[in-house]
Coordinates of C-alpha atoms in Angstrom, one line a residue:
Chain W
M1 CA 209.8 133.2 91.9
K2 CA 208.9 136.5 90.4
T3 CA 206.5 137.5 93.2
R4 CA 209.4 137.9 95.7
F5 CA 210.6 140.9 93.7
L6 CA 207.2 142.5 93.7
L7 CA 207.3 143.9 97.2
P8 CA 210.7 145.7 96.9
V9 CA 209.8 147.0 93.5
L10 CA 206.5 148.4 94.9
A11 CA 208.4 150.0 97.8
I12 CA 210.9 151.6 95.6
T13 CA 208.2 152.9 93.3
L14 CA 206.3 154.4 96.2
L15 CA 209.4 156.0 97.7
T16 CA 210.3 157.5 94.3
L17 CA 206.8 158.8 93.7
S18 CA 206.6 160.3 97.2
R19 CA 210.0 162.0 96.8
F20 CA 208.9 163.5 93.5
K21 CA 205.7 164.7 95.1
C22 CA 207.6 166.4 98.0
I23 CA 210.0 168.1 95.6
E24 CA 207.0 169.1 93.5
E25 CA 205.2 170.6 96.5
C26 CA 208.2 172.9 97.4
E27 CA 209.6 173.4 94.0
S28 CA 209.6 177.2 94.5
Y29 CA 209.6 179.2 97.7
T30 CA 207.8 182.5 97.9
D31 CA 209.4 185.3 99.9
T32 CA 206.9 186.2 102.5
P33 CA 207.2 189.1 105.0
S34 CA 206.7 188.6 108.7
H35 CA 207.0 191.1 111.5
I36 CA 207.8 191.5 115.1
T37 CA 205.2 192.7 117.6
D38 CA 205.3 193.4 121.3
T39 CA 203.4 190.1 122.0
G40 CA 206.0 188.1 120.1
L41 CA 208.7 189.2 122.5
S42 CA 209.2 187.8 126.0
T43 CA 212.2 187.3 128.4
V44 CA 213.3 184.9 131.1
P45 CA 216.1 185.7 133.6
L46 CA 219.5 183.9 133.3
D47 CA 222.1 182.8 135.8
N48 CA 225.5 182.9 134.0
R49 CA 227.7 181.9 137.0
K50 CA 228.8 178.6 135.4
E51 CA 230.0 177.7 132.0
L52 CA 226.8 178.4 130.1
P53 CA 223.8 180.6 131.0
V54 CA 220.8 178.7 132.6
V55 CA 217.3 180.0 133.0
L56 CA 216.3 181.0 136.5
G57 CA 213.1 179.6 137.9
P58 CA 210.1 181.8 139.0
D59 CA 210.8 184.0 142.1
A60 CA 214.5 183.0 142.0
Q61 CA 217.1 185.7 142.9
G62 CA 219.6 186.8 140.3
Y63 CA 223.3 187.3 140.6
L64 CA 224.6 190.8 140.1
Q65 CA 227.9 189.7 138.6
A66 CA 226.3 187.1 136.3
Y67 CA 222.8 188.3 135.5
G68 CA 221.3 188.2 132.0
F69 CA 218.1 187.6 130.2
R70 CA 217.0 185.5 127.3
L71 CA 214.9 187.1 124.7
S72 CA 212.4 184.9 122.8
M73 CA 211.2 186.4 119.6
S74 CA 208.5 185.0 117.4
T75 CA 207.1 186.7 114.3
E76 CA 203.6 187.3 113.0
L77 CA 202.2 187.3 109.5
D78 CA 199.9 189.8 107.9
D79 CA 196.3 188.7 108.2
S80 CA 196.0 188.7 104.4
L81 CA 198.6 185.9 104.1
G82 CA 196.6 183.4 106.1
G83 CA 198.6 180.9 108.1
Y84 CA 202.3 179.7 107.8
N85 CA 203.2 177.9 104.6
E86 CA 205.8 175.2 104.5
C87 CA 207.1 176.4 101.1
A88 CA 207.4 180.0 102.0
K89 CA 210.6 181.7 102.9
Y90 CA 210.0 184.3 105.6
Y91 CA 211.9 187.5 106.1
L92 CA 211.6 190.3 108.6
D93 CA 209.7 193.4 107.4
P94 CA 210.4 195.9 108.7
R95 CA 213.9 195.0 109.7
I96 CA 215.4 195.8 113.1
A97 CA 217.4 199.1 113.0
A98 CA 218.6 199.4 116.6
I99 CA 218.3 197.7 119.9
H100 CA 218.6 199.4 123.3
V101 CA 218.2 198.3 126.9
F102 CA 216.7 200.7 129.4
T103 CA 216.5 200.4 133.2
R104 CA 213.0 200.6 134.6
K105 CA 214.2 201.1 138.2
P106 CA 216.7 203.7 139.2
I107 CA 220.3 202.4 139.5
P108 CA 222.4 204.2 142.2
G109 CA 225.0 206.4 140.5
V110 CA 223.5 206.0 137.0
S111 CA 221.5 208.9 135.7
D112 CA 220.8 207.8 132.1
P113 CA 218.1 205.2 131.8
D114 CA 219.7 203.9 128.6
V115 CA 222.0 201.2 130.0
S116 CA 222.7 199.6 126.7
G117 CA 226.5 200.0 127.3
S118 CA 226.2 197.7 130.3
F119 CA 224.8 194.8 128.2
R120 CA 226.3 192.5 125.6
Y121 CA 224.6 190.2 123.1
V122 CA 226.1 186.7 123.2
H123 CA 226.9 185.5 119.7
T124 CA 228.2 182.0 119.4
I125 CA 230.2 180.6 116.5
D126 CA 231.4 177.0 116.5
R127 CA 230.6 176.7 120.3
V128 CA 232.8 179.7 121.1
P129 CA 230.8 182.6 122.4
T130 CA 231.7 186.2 121.7
Y131 CA 230.1 189.4 123.0
L132 CA 228.7 192.1 120.7
T133 CA 227.8 195.6 121.9
M134 CA 224.3 196.8 121.4
P135 CA 225.1 198.9 118.3
E136 CA 226.5 195.7 116.7
T137 CA 223.6 193.6 117.8
A138 CA 220.7 194.5 115.5
S139 CA 222.5 193.5 112.2
Q140 CA 223.7 190.3 113.8
I141 CA 220.3 189.3 115.1
M142 CA 219.0 189.8 111.6
L143 CA 221.7 187.4 110.4
D144 CA 221.0 184.9 113.2
W145 CA 217.2 185.0 112.7
E146 CA 215.7 181.8 111.4
D147 CA 212.2 181.5 110.1
G148 CA 209.8 178.8 111.3
V149 CA 211.6 178.3 114.7
P150 CA 211.4 180.2 117.9
N151 CA 214.4 182.5 118.1
R152 CA 216.3 183.0 121.3
Y153 CA 218.9 185.6 122.1
D154 CA 221.0 186.0 125.3
F155 CA 221.8 189.4 126.7
L156 CA 224.2 189.7 129.6
L157 CA 224.7 192.5 132.1
V158 CA 228.6 192.8 132.0
E159 CA 228.9 196.0 134.0
P160 CA 226.7 195.3 136.9
P161 CA 225.4 198.0 139.4
A162 CA 227.5 198.5 142.5
T163 CA 224.8 197.5 144.9
E164 CA 222.3 194.7 145.3
G165 CA 218.6 195.4 144.9
W166 CA 215.6 195.1 142.7
Y167 CA 216.2 195.7 139.1
Q168 CA 214.1 195.6 135.9
F169 CA 215.0 196.2 132.3
E170 CA 213.2 197.0 129.1
L171 CA 214.5 195.8 125.7
R172 CA 213.5 198.2 123.0
M173 CA 213.8 197.5 119.2
T174 CA 213.6 200.4 116.8
M175 CA 212.5 199.1 113.4
Q176 CA 213.5 200.6 110.1
D177 CA 210.1 202.2 109.7
S178 CA 210.7 204.0 113.0
S179 CA 208.1 201.9 114.9
I180 CA 209.2 200.5 118.3
V181 CA 208.6 197.1 119.8
S182 CA 209.6 196.3 123.3
T183 CA 209.5 193.9 126.2
V184 CA 210.1 194.3 129.9
T185 CA 211.9 191.7 132.0
D186 CA 210.5 190.5 135.3
S187 CA 211.5 192.5 138.3
I188 CA 214.4 190.6 139.9
Y189 CA 216.4 190.9 143.1
L190 CA 220.1 190.9 142.1
K191 CA 222.8 190.4 144.8
Chain Q
M1 CA 277.9 152.8 135.4
S2 CA 278.1 156.2 133.8
S3 CA 276.2 156.8 130.6
K4 CA 279.4 157.3 128.6
K5 CA 280.5 153.8 129.6
Q6 CA 277.1 152.4 128.6
Y7 CA 277.4 154.0 125.2
F8 CA 280.9 152.6 124.7
G9 CA 279.6 149.2 125.8
L10 CA 276.8 149.3 123.2
L11 CA 279.2 150.5 120.5
F12 CA 281.6 147.6 121.3
L13 CA 278.8 145.1 121.1
Y14 CA 277.6 146.5 117.8
L15 CA 281.1 146.4 116.3
F16 CA 281.6 142.8 117.5
M17 CA 278.3 141.7 115.9
A18 CA 279.2 143.5 112.7
A19 CA 282.7 141.9 112.5
D20 CA 281.2 138.5 113.4
A21 CA 278.6 138.9 110.7
A22 CA 281.1 140.0 108.1
T23 CA 283.3 136.9 108.5
A24 CA 280.4 134.4 108.4
Q25 CA 279.0 132.4 105.5
E26 CA 277.4 133.4 102.2
T27 CA 274.6 135.9 102.5
R28 CA 270.9 135.3 101.9
H29 CA 270.4 139.0 101.2
P30 CA 272.0 139.3 97.8
R31 CA 272.3 142.3 95.5
G32 CA 269.0 143.7 94.4
A33 CA 266.0 145.8 95.2
Y34 CA 264.0 145.3 98.5
A35 CA 260.7 146.7 99.7
R36 CA 259.9 147.0 103.4
L37 CA 256.7 147.6 105.4
G38 CA 256.9 148.0 109.1
L39 CA 255.2 149.2 112.3
G40 CA 256.9 151.0 115.1
Y41 CA 256.9 153.3 118.0
A42 CA 258.1 156.8 117.4
P43 CA 258.2 159.1 120.4
V44 CA 259.3 162.7 119.9
I45 CA 261.7 162.7 122.8
S46 CA 262.4 166.4 122.5
A47 CA 260.6 169.1 120.7
P48 CA 261.0 172.9 120.3
R49 CA 259.4 174.7 123.3
F50 CA 257.4 178.0 123.1
S51 CA 255.4 178.2 126.3
T52 CA 253.7 175.4 128.1
L53 CA 250.3 176.5 126.6
I54 CA 251.5 176.3 123.0
D55 CA 253.6 173.2 123.2
P56 CA 250.8 170.6 122.9
L57 CA 249.6 172.4 119.7
L58 CA 252.8 171.6 117.8
S59 CA 251.5 168.1 117.1
L60 CA 254.8 166.6 118.1
P61 CA 253.8 164.7 121.2
D62 CA 256.0 162.1 122.9
D63 CA 253.6 159.2 122.4
N64 CA 253.2 158.0 118.8
N65 CA 253.2 154.8 116.7
S66 CA 254.4 154.7 113.2
V67 CA 254.0 153.0 109.8
L68 CA 257.1 152.8 107.7
Y69 CA 257.5 152.1 104.0
E70 CA 261.0 151.7 102.4
V71 CA 262.5 150.8 99.1
Q72 CA 266.2 149.8 99.1
W73 CA 268.8 149.0 96.4
Q74 CA 271.5 146.8 97.8
S75 CA 274.8 146.6 95.8
R76 CA 277.1 143.6 95.6
R77 CA 279.7 145.5 97.6
H78 CA 277.4 145.8 100.6
W79 CA 276.6 149.4 100.0
G80 CA 272.9 150.3 99.8
F81 CA 270.7 153.2 98.9
F82 CA 267.2 153.6 100.2
F83 CA 264.2 155.8 100.3
Q84 CA 262.1 155.7 103.5
F85 CA 258.7 157.2 104.1
S86 CA 257.0 157.1 107.6
F87 CA 253.8 158.3 109.1
I88 CA 254.1 159.1 112.7
N89 CA 250.6 158.5 114.0
I90 CA 249.9 160.6 117.1
S91 CA 248.6 158.4 120.0
A92 CA 248.4 161.2 122.6
S93 CA 245.3 163.3 123.0
I94 CA 246.4 166.8 122.1
R95 CA 243.0 168.2 122.9
K96 CA 243.2 166.8 126.5
T97 CA 246.7 167.9 127.1
F98 CA 246.0 171.4 125.8
T99 CA 242.8 171.8 127.8
E100 CA 244.5 170.6 131.0
Q101 CA 247.2 173.2 130.5
L102 CA 244.7 175.9 129.8
E103 CA 242.8 175.0 133.0
R104 CA 246.1 175.3 135.0
D105 CA 246.9 178.7 133.4
F106 CA 243.4 180.1 133.9
P107 CA 242.1 178.6 137.1
N108 CA 239.3 181.2 137.5
D109 CA 237.8 180.5 134.1
Y110 CA 235.7 177.9 132.3
V111 CA 237.3 176.9 129.1
L112 CA 235.0 176.8 126.1
E113 CA 237.3 175.5 123.4
E114 CA 237.3 175.0 119.7
I115 CA 240.4 173.5 118.3
K116 CA 240.3 173.9 114.5
D117 CA 241.4 170.9 112.5
V118 CA 240.8 168.6 115.4
P119 CA 237.3 167.2 115.0
E120 CA 235.7 166.0 118.2
P121 CA 235.9 162.2 117.6
Y122 CA 239.7 162.4 117.1
S123 CA 241.9 163.9 119.7
H124 CA 244.8 165.0 117.7
G125 CA 245.7 166.7 114.4
E126 CA 247.3 165.4 111.2
S127 CA 250.2 162.9 111.5
P128 CA 253.7 164.1 111.0
V129 CA 255.5 162.5 108.1
Q130 CA 259.1 161.9 107.3
G131 CA 260.6 161.3 103.9
L132 CA 264.3 160.3 104.0
I133 CA 266.9 159.1 101.6
G134 CA 270.0 157.5 102.8
G135 CA 272.9 155.1 102.4
S136 CA 273.6 151.9 104.3
Y137 CA 276.4 149.3 104.6
A138 CA 275.4 145.7 105.0
F139 CA 277.4 143.3 107.2
D140 CA 275.9 140.0 106.0
A141 CA 276.3 136.6 107.6
G142 CA 274.1 133.8 106.2
K143 CA 270.5 134.6 107.2
W144 CA 271.6 137.7 109.1
S145 CA 272.2 141.2 107.7
L146 CA 273.2 144.2 109.9
Q147 CA 272.9 147.6 108.2
P148 CA 274.0 150.8 109.8
R149 CA 272.6 153.8 107.9
I150 CA 272.7 157.5 107.5
M151 CA 269.8 159.6 106.3
F152 CA 268.7 163.0 105.1
G153 CA 265.4 164.3 104.1
G154 CA 262.4 166.3 105.5
T155 CA 259.9 166.1 108.3
T156 CA 256.4 167.7 107.8
F157 CA 254.0 168.3 110.7
N158 CA 250.9 170.3 111.2
P159 CA 250.9 172.7 114.1
L160 CA 247.3 173.5 115.3
S161 CA 245.5 176.8 115.9
V162 CA 242.9 177.3 118.5
D163 CA 240.2 179.7 119.5
V164 CA 239.2 179.4 123.1
A165 CA 236.6 181.3 125.1
L166 CA 237.6 181.8 128.7
K167 CA 234.4 182.4 130.8
R168 CA 235.1 183.8 134.2
R169 CA 233.5 181.8 137.1
N170 CA 230.6 183.6 138.9
S171 CA 230.8 186.5 136.4
N172 CA 229.8 187.6 132.9
Q173 CA 233.4 188.4 132.1
L174 CA 234.6 186.7 128.9
S175 CA 237.8 186.6 127.0
I176 CA 238.7 185.0 123.7
L177 CA 242.1 183.4 123.3
S178 CA 243.5 182.8 119.8
V179 CA 246.7 180.9 119.5
K180 CA 247.9 180.4 115.9
P181 CA 251.0 179.4 114.0
T182 CA 251.9 182.4 111.7
N183 CA 254.5 181.1 109.3
T184 CA 253.2 177.8 108.1
L185 CA 252.8 176.8 104.5
E186 CA 249.6 177.5 102.7
D187 CA 248.1 174.1 103.7
G188 CA 249.0 174.8 107.4
S189 CA 252.0 172.5 107.6
V190 CA 255.6 173.1 108.5
S191 CA 258.6 171.3 106.9
A192 CA 262.1 171.0 108.2
F193 CA 265.4 169.5 107.0
T194 CA 266.0 166.3 108.8
F195 CA 269.1 164.3 109.5
G196 CA 269.2 160.8 110.9
L197 CA 271.3 157.8 111.9
G198 CA 270.1 154.3 112.4
T199 CA 270.6 150.6 112.0
L200 CA 268.6 147.8 110.6
V201 CA 268.8 144.1 111.4
Q202 CA 267.3 141.6 108.9
W203 CA 266.8 137.9 109.1
H204 CA 265.9 135.8 106.1
L205 CA 262.7 133.8 106.5
W206 CA 261.8 132.1 103.2
R207 CA 262.5 132.6 99.6
R208 CA 262.3 136.4 99.1
W209 CA 260.9 137.1 102.5
S210 CA 262.7 138.4 105.5
I211 CA 261.8 140.1 108.7
F212 CA 263.6 143.2 110.0
G213 CA 264.0 145.3 113.1
M214 CA 265.2 148.8 113.1
A215 CA 266.1 151.6 115.4
E216 CA 266.6 155.2 114.1
W217 CA 267.2 158.6 115.5
T218 CA 266.2 161.6 113.5
T219 CA 266.5 165.3 114.3
F220 CA 265.1 168.5 112.8
K221 CA 264.8 172.2 113.8
P222 CA 261.6 173.8 112.6
D223 CA 261.5 177.5 112.3
L224 CA 258.1 178.4 113.6
L225 CA 256.3 181.4 115.0
Y226 CA 253.2 181.4 117.1
S227 CA 250.9 184.3 117.9
Y228 CA 249.0 184.5 121.2
R229 CA 246.1 187.0 121.3
L230 CA 243.8 187.4 124.3
V231 CA 240.9 189.8 123.8
N232 CA 238.6 190.9 126.7
Q233 CA 235.1 190.8 125.3
V234 CA 233.7 193.4 127.7
D235 CA 236.2 196.3 127.3
G236 CA 237.9 195.2 124.1
S237 CA 241.4 195.3 125.7
E238 CA 244.0 193.0 124.0
T239 CA 247.2 191.1 125.0
I240 CA 249.2 190.1 121.9
Q241 CA 252.5 188.2 122.0
T242 CA 254.6 186.4 119.4
F243 CA 256.6 183.3 120.3
G244 CA 259.4 182.0 118.1
S245 CA 261.1 178.7 118.0
S246 CA 264.3 179.9 116.3
D247 CA 266.4 180.0 119.4
T248 CA 264.9 176.8 120.9
R249 CA 265.9 173.2 120.8
F250 CA 266.0 170.7 117.9
A251 CA 263.3 168.1 117.8
H252 CA 264.5 164.5 118.3
V253 CA 262.6 161.5 117.2
I254 CA 263.5 157.9 118.1
H255 CA 262.0 155.4 115.8
A256 CA 261.9 151.7 116.8
G257 CA 260.1 149.3 114.6
A258 CA 259.8 145.9 112.9
G259 CA 258.3 144.5 109.8
L260 CA 258.6 142.4 106.6
T261 CA 261.1 142.7 103.8
F262 CA 260.4 141.5 100.3
R263 CA 263.2 141.1 97.8
I264 CA 261.7 142.5 94.5
T265 CA 264.5 141.4 92.2
R266 CA 265.5 137.8 91.5
K267 CA 268.9 136.5 92.6

């Protein structure tokens, strides 16, 4: 009779012990710096004609009125820290001070290569997207940044050039220590 | 037949039944306290109107069922006093109605909506509730009791607020529309004085148990303001409007239901 209780008791004991072990493993988190490098940044073009932006395939044309790009950002650790640790809490160091977008190809009628004013960062709260201007973006990206996962940020060209043609943009992040990291979008034909 | 003649016909029938009941045999609904539990249908047949976009958000749709609780004291001289409390459970999908209206108003946009207080699995907000006290007069006849009644009290309902993103088709243009009630109570509800008339028909079943059917009309006039704010996310331009209900119509609720009556006190 008593043996039928043995299995559940054993299972509960194992579960309890494993839980204690897990808690014990991550009892304290260590704040660990991570940083952004050029190689950690990449972009893909977006088609935002419909409800939500979708990634364009290779060699696809873009849409002047609904073009954007998605920035992927992964961070790196200092060599001295070894690999990623499950019980570490990562933060960006140095932090992002400012974000600008520059055009790499001349835009008819636009003399300043800094076209940050034509782009907006898409910040979504409770499924409702809002646009932030580039000066507002750096601090928001710092808030939106999550450690341990690939971070993706959408930038949309809200004031498109007047004419169709080949376009290419560079996203440049100025860090708080004045260093600059940047990534360049693929050249794309927008019409 | 004109509607006036119909009303007179119904009134005549009602008075005939009342007189007939009054002259009949000893009642099975004696003096004492009664408790009632009923279910019903409670359409809001007319509600204050703001603009077509805001109206679904009032949480006063025309398709509702209801749960009714009532305690009554019935005197020996046929007069009664009662307290009635009813939940008007919204059957209609407020989210669907609102979204459809939004799509009609902004045909060139995709609607990305978030209706606060309306979690996805449910399609409406909180139920309006009515708390009423009133007096009745019973025309009793054997197993039957007919009780016209007059009521006063309050109606509380929960107008909704929304934040909606309007994404222009084939474009990166985006606007945020916020529609919010501005003069609700702290918990987001609105209360209004309510007046009502009705009648209850009761038939004795067994010992202390009876069944009842009731029909009621209640009316109230909520004083409510709604703000409408449309912000273009690209250039920051805003359109702000305020809509008030003070000059608009009363809300009218018809309540038809049935249920069980239990006589709490002994004969």
